[in-house]
PDB file of N, CA and C in Angstrom:
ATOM      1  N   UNK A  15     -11.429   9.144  14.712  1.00  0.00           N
ATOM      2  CA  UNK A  15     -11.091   9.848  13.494  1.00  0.00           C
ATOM      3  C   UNK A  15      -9.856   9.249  12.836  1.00  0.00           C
ATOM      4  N   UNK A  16      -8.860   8.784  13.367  1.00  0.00           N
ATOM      5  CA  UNK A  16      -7.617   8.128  13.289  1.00  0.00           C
ATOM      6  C   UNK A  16      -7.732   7.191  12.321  1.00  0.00           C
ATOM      7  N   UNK A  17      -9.054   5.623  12.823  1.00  0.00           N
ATOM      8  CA  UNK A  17      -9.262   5.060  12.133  1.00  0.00           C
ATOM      9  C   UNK A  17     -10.095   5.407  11.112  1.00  0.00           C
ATOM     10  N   UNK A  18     -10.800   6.588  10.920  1.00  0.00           N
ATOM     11  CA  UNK A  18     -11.559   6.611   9.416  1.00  0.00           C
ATOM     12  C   UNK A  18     -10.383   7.167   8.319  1.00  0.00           C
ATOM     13  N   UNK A  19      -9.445   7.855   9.243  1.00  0.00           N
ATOM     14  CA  UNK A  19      -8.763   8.120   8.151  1.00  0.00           C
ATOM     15  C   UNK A  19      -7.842   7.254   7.808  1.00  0.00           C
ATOM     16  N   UNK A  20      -7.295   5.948   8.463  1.00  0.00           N
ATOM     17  CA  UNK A  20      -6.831   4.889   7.610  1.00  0.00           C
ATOM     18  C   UNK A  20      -7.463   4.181   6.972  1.00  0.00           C
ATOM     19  N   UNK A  21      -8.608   4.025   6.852  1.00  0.00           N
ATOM     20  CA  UNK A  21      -9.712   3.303   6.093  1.00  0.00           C
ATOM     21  C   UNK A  21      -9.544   4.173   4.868  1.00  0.00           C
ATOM     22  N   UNK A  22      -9.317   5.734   4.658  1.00  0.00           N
ATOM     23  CA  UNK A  22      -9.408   6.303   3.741  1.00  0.00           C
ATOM     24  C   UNK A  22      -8.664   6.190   2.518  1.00  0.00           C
ATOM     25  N   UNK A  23      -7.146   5.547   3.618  1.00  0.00           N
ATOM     26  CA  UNK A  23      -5.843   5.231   2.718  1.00  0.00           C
ATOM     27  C   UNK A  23      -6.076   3.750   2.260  1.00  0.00           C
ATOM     28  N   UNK A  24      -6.376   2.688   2.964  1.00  0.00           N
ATOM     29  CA  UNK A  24      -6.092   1.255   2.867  1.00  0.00           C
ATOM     30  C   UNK A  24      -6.694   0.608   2.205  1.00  0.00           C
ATOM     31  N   UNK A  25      -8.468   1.517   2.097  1.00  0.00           N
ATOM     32  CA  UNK A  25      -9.395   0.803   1.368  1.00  0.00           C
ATOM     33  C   UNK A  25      -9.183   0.734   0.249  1.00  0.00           C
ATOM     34  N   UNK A  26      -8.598   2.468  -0.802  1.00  0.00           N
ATOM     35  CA  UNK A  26      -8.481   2.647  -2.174  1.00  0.00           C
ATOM     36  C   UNK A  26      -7.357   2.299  -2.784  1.00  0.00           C
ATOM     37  N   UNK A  27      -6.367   1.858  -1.159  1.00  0.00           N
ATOM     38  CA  UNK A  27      -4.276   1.154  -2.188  1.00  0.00           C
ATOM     39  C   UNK A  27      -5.474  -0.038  -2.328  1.00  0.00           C
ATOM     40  N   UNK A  28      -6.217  -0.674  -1.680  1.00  0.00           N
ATOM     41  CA  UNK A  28      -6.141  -2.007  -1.908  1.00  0.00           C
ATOM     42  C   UNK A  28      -6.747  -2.256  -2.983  1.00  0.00           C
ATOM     43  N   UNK A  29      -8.155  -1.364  -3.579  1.00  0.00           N
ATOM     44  CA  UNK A  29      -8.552  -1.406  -4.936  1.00  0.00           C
ATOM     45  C   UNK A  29      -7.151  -1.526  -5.710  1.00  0.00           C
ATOM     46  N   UNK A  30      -6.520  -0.330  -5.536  1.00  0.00           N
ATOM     47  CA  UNK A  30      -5.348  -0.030  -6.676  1.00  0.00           C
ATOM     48  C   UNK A  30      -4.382  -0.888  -6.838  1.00  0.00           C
ATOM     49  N   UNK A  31      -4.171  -1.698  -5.841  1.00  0.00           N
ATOM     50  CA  UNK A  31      -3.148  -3.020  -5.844  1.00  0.00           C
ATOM     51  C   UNK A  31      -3.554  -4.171  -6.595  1.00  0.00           C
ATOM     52  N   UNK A  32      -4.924  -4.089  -6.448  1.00  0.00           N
ATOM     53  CA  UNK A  32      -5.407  -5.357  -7.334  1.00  0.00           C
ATOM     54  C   UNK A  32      -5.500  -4.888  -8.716  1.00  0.00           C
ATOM     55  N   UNK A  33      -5.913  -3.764  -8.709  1.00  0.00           N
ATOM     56  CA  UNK A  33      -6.074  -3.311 -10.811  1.00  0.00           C
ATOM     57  C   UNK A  33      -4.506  -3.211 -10.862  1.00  0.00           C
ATOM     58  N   UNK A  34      -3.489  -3.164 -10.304  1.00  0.00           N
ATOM     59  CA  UNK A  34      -2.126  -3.242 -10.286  1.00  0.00           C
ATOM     60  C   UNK A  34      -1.466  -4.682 -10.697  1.00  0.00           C
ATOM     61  N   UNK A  35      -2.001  -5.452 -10.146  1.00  0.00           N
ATOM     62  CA  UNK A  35      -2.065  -7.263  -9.888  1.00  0.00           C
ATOM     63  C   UNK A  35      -2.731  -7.712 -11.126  1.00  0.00           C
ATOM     64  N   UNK A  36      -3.370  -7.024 -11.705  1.00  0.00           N
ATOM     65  CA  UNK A  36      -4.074  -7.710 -12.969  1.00  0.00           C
ATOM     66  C   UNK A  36      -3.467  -6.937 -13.988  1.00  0.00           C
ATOM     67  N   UNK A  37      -2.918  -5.806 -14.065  1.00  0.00           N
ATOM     68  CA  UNK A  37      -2.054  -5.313 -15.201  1.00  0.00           C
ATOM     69  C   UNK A  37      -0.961  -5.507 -15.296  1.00  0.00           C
ATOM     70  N   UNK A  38      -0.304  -6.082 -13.998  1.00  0.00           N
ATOM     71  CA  UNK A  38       1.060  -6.465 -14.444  1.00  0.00           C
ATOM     72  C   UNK A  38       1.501  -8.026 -14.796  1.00  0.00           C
ATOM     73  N   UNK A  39       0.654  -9.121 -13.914  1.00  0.00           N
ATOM     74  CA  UNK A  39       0.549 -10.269 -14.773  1.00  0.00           C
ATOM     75  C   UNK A  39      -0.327 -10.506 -15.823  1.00  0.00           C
ATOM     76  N   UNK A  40      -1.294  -9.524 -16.147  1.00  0.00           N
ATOM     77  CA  UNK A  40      -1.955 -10.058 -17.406  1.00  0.00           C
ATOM     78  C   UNK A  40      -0.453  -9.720 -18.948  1.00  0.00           C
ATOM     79  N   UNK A  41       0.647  -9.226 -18.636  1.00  0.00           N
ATOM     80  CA  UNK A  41       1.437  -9.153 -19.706  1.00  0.00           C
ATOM     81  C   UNK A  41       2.555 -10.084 -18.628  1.00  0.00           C
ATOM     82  N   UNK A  42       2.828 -10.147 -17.512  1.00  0.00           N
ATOM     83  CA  UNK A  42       3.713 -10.843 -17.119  1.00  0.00           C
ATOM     84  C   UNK A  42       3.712 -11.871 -16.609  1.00  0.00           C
ATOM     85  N   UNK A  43       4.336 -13.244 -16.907  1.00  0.00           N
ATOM     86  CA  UNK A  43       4.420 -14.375 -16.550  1.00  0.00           C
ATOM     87  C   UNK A  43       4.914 -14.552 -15.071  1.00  0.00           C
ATOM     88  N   UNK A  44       4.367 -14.846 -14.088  1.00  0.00           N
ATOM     89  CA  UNK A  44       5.638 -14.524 -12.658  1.00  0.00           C
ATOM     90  C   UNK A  44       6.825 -15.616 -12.744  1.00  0.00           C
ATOM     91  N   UNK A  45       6.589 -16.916 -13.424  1.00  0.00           N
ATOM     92  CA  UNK A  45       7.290 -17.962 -13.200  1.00  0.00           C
ATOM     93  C   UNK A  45       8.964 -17.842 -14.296  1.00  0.00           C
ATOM     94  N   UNK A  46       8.436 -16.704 -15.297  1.00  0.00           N
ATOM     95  CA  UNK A  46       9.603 -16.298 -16.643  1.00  0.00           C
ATOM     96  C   UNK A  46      10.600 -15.595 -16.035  1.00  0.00           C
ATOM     97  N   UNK A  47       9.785 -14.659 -14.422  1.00  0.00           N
ATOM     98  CA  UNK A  47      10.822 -13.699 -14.195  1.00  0.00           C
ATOM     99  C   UNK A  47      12.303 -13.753 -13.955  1.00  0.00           C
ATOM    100  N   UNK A  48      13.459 -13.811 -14.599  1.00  0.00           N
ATOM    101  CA  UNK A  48      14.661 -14.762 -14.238  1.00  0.00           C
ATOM    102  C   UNK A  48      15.367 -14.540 -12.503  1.00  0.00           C
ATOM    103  N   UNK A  49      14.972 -13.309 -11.971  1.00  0.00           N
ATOM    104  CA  UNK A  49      15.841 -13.118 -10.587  1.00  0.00           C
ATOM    105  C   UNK A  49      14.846 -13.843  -9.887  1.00  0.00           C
ATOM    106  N   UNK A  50      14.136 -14.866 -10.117  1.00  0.00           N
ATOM    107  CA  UNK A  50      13.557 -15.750  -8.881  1.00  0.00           C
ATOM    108  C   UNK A  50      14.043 -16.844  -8.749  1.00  0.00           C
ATOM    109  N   UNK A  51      14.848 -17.153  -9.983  1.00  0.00           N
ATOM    110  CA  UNK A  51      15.633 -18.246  -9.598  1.00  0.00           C
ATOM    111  C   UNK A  51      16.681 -18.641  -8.256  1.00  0.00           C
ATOM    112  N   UNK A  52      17.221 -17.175  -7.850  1.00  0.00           N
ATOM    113  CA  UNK A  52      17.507 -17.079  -6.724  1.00  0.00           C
ATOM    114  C   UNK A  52      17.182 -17.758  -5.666  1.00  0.00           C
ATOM    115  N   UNK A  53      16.093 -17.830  -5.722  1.00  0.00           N
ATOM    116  CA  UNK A  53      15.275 -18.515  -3.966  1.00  0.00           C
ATOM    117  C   UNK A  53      14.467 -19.398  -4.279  1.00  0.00           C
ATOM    118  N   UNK A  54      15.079 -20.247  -5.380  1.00  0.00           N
ATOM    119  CA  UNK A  54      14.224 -21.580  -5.803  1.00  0.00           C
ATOM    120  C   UNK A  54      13.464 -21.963  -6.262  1.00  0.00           C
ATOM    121  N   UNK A  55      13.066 -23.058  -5.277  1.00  0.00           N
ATOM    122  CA  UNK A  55      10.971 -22.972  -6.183  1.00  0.00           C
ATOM    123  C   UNK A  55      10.211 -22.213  -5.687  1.00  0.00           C
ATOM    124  N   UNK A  56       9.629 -21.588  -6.642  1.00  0.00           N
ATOM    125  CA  UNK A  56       8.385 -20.491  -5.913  1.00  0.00           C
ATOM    126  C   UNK A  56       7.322 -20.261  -7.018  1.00  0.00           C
ATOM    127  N   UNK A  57       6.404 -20.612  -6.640  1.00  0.00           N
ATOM    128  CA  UNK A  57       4.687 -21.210  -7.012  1.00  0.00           C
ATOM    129  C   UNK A  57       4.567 -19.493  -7.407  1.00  0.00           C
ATOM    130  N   UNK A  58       3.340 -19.475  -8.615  1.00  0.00           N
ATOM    131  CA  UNK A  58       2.731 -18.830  -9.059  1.00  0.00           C
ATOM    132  C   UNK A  58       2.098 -18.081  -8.443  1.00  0.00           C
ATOM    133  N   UNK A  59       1.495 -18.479  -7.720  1.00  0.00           N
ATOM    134  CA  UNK A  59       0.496 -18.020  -6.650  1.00  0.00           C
ATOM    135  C   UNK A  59       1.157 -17.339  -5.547  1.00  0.00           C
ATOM    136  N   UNK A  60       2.722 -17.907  -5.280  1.00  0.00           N
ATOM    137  CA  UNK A  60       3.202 -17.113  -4.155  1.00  0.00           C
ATOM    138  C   UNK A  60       3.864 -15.952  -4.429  1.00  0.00           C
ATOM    139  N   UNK A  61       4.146 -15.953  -5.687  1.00  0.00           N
ATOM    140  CA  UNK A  61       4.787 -14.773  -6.430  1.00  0.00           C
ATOM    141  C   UNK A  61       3.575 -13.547  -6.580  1.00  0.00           C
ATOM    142  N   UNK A  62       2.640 -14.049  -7.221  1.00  0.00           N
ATOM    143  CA  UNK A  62       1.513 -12.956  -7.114  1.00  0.00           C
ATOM    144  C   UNK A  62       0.573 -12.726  -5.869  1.00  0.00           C
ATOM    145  N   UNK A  63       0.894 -13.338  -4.788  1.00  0.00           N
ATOM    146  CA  UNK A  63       0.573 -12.896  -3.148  1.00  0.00           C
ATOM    147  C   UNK A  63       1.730 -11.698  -2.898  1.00  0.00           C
ATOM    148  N   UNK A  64       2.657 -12.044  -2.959  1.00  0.00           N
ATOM    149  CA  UNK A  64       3.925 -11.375  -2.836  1.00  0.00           C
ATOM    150  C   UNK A  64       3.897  -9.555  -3.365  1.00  0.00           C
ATOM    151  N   UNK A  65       3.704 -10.506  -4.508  1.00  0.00           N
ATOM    152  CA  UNK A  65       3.630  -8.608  -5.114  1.00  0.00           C
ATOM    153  C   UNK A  65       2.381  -7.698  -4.873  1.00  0.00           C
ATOM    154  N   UNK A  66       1.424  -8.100  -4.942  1.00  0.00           N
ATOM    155  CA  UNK A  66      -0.122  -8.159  -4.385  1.00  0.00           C
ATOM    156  C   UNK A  66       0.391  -7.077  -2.821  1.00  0.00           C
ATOM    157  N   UNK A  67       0.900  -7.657  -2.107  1.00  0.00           N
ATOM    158  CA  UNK A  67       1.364  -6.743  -0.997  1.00  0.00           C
ATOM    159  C   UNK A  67       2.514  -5.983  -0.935  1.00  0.00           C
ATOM    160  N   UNK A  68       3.230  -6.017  -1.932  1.00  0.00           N
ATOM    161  CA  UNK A  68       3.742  -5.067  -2.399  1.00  0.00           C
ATOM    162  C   UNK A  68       3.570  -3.769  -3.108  1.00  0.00           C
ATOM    163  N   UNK A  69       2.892  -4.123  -4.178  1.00  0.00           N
ATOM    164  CA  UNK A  69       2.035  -3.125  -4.558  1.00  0.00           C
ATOM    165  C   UNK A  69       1.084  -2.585  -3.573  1.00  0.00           C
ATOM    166  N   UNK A  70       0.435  -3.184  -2.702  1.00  0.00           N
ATOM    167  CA  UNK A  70      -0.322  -2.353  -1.597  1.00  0.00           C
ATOM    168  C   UNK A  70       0.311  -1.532  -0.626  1.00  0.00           C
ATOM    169  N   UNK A  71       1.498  -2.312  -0.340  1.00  0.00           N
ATOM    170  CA  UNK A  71       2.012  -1.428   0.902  1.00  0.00           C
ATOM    171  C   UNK A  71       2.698   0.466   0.303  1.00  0.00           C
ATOM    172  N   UNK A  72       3.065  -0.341  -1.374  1.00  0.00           N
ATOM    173  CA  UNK A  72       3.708   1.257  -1.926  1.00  0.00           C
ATOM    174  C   UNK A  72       2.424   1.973  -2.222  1.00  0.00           C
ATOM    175  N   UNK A  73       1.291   2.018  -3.043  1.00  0.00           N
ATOM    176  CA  UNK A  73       0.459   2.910  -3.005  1.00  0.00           C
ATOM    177  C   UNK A  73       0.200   3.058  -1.415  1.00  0.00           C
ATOM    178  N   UNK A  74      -0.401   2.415  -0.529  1.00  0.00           N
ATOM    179  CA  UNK A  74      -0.607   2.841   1.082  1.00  0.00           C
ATOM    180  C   UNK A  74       0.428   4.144   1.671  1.00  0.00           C
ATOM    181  N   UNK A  75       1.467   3.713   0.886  1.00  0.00           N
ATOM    182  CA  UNK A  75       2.147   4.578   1.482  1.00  0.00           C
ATOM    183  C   UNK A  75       2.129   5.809   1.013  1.00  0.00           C
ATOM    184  N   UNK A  76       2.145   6.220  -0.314  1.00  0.00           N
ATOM    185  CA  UNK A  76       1.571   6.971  -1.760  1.00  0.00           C
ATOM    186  C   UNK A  76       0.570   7.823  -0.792  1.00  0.00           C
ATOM    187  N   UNK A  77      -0.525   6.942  -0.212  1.00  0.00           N
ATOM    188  CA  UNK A  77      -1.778   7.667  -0.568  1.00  0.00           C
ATOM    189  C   UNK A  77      -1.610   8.351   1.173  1.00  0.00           C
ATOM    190  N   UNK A  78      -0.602   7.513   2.232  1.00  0.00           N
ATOM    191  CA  UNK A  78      -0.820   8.366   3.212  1.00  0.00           C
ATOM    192  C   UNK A  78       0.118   9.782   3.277  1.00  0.00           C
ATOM    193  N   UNK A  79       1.092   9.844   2.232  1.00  0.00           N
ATOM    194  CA  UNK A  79       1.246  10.982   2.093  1.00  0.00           C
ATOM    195  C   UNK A  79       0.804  12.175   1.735  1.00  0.00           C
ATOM    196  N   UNK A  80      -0.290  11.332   0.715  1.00  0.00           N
ATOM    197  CA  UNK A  80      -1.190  12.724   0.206  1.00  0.00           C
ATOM    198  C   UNK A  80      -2.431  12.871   1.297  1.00  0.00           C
ATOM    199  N   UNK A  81      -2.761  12.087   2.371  1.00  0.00           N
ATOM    200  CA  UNK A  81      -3.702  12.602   3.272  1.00  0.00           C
ATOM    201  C   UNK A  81      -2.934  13.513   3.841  1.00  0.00           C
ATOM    202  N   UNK A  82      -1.445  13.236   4.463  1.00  0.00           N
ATOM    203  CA  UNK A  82      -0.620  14.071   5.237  1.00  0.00           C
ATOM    204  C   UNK A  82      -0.543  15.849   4.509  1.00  0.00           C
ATOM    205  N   UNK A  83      -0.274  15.428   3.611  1.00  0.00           N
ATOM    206  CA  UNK A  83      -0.186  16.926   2.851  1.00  0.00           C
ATOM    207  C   UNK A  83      -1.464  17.694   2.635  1.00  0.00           C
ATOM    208  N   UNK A  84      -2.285  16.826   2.484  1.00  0.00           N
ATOM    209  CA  UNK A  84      -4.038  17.563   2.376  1.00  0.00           C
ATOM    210  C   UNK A  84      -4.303  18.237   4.001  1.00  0.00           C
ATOM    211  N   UNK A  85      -4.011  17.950   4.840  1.00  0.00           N
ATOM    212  CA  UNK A  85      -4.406  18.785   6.496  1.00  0.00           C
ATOM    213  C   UNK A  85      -3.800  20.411   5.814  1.00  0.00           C
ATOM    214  N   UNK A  86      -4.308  20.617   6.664  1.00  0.00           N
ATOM    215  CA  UNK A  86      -4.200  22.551   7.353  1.00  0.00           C
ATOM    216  C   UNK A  86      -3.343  22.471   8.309  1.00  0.00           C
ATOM    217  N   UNK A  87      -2.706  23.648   8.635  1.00  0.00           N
ATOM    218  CA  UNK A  87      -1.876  23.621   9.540  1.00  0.00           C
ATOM    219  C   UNK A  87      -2.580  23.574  10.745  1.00  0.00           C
ATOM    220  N   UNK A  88      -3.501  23.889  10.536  1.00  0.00           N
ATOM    221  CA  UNK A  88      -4.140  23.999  12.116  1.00  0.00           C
ATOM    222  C   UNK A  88      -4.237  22.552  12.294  1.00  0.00           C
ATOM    223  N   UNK A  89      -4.894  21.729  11.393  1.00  0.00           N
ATOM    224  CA  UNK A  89      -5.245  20.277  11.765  1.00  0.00           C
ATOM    225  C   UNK A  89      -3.736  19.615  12.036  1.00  0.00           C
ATOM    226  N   UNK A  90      -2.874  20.124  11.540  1.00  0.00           N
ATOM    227  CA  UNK A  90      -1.789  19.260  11.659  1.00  0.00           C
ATOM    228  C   UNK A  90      -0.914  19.803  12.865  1.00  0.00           C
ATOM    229  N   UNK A  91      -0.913  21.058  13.596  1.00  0.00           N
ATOM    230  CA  UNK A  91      -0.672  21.632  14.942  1.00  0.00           C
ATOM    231  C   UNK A  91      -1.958  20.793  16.127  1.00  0.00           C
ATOM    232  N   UNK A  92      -3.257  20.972  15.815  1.00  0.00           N
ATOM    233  CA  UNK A  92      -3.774  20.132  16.381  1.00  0.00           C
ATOM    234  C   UNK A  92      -3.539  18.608  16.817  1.00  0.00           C
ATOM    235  N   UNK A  93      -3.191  17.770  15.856  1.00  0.00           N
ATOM    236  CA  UNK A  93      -2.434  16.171  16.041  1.00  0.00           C
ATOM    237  C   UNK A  93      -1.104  16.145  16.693  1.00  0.00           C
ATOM    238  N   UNK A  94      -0.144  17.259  16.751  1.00  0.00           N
ATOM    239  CA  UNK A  94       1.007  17.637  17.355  1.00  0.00           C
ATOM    240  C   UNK A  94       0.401  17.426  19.013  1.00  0.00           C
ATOM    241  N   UNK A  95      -0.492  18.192  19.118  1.00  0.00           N
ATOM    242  CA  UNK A  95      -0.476  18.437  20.993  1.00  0.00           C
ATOM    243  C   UNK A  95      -1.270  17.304  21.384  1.00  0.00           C
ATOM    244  N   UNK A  96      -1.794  16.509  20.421  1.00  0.00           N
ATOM    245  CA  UNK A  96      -2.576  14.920  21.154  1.00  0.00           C
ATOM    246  C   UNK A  96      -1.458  13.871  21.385  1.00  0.00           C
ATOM    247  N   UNK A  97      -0.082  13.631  20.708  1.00  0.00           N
ATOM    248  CA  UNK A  97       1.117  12.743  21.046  1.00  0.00           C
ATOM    249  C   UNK A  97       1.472  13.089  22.513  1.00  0.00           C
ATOM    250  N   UNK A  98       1.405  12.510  23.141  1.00  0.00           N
ATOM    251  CA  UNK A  98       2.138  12.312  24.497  1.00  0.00           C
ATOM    252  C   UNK A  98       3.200  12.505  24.154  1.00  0.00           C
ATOM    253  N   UNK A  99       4.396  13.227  25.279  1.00  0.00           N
ATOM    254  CA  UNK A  99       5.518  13.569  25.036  1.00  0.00           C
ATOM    255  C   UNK A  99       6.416  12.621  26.013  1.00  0.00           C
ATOM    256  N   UNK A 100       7.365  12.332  25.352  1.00  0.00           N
ATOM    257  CA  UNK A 100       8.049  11.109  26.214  1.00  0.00           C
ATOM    258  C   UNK A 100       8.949  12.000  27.973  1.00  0.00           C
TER     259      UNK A 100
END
């Protein structure tokens, strides 16, 4: 159950990261951005890998909060007594 419910979160950030990835360089240049000058040369492609998992990891995170908040208390007292206690 664990894993269907990360499939639930990971599958739809990752849609949303990419319609994310195409709306923000279809108006933004990655190579114009001036704070990359910082860390040199850095390719087009590595800039939009970069953010690409950026944008995924923040919706992922987005969306596992709203699974967290969608449980019942019971479901969420239930997942309490399956952690092993140190």
């Amino acid at each position: 159950m664990l894993l269907r419910r990360w499939m639930w979160i990971a599958w739809p950030a990752f849609l949303a990261a990419g319609v994310m990835e195409m709306l923000v360089f279809a108006v933004v240049d990655p190579l114009e951005m001036q704070w990359l000058s910082a860390y040199g040369e850095v390719s087009r492609l590595g800039v939009c890998t970069v953010a690409f998992f950026l944008f995924w990891a923040i919706i992922m995170m987005a969306s596992a909060m709203t699974s967290l908040l969608a449980l019942s208390p019971q479901e969420l007292n239930a997942q309490e007594r399956r952690v092993p206690s140190l």
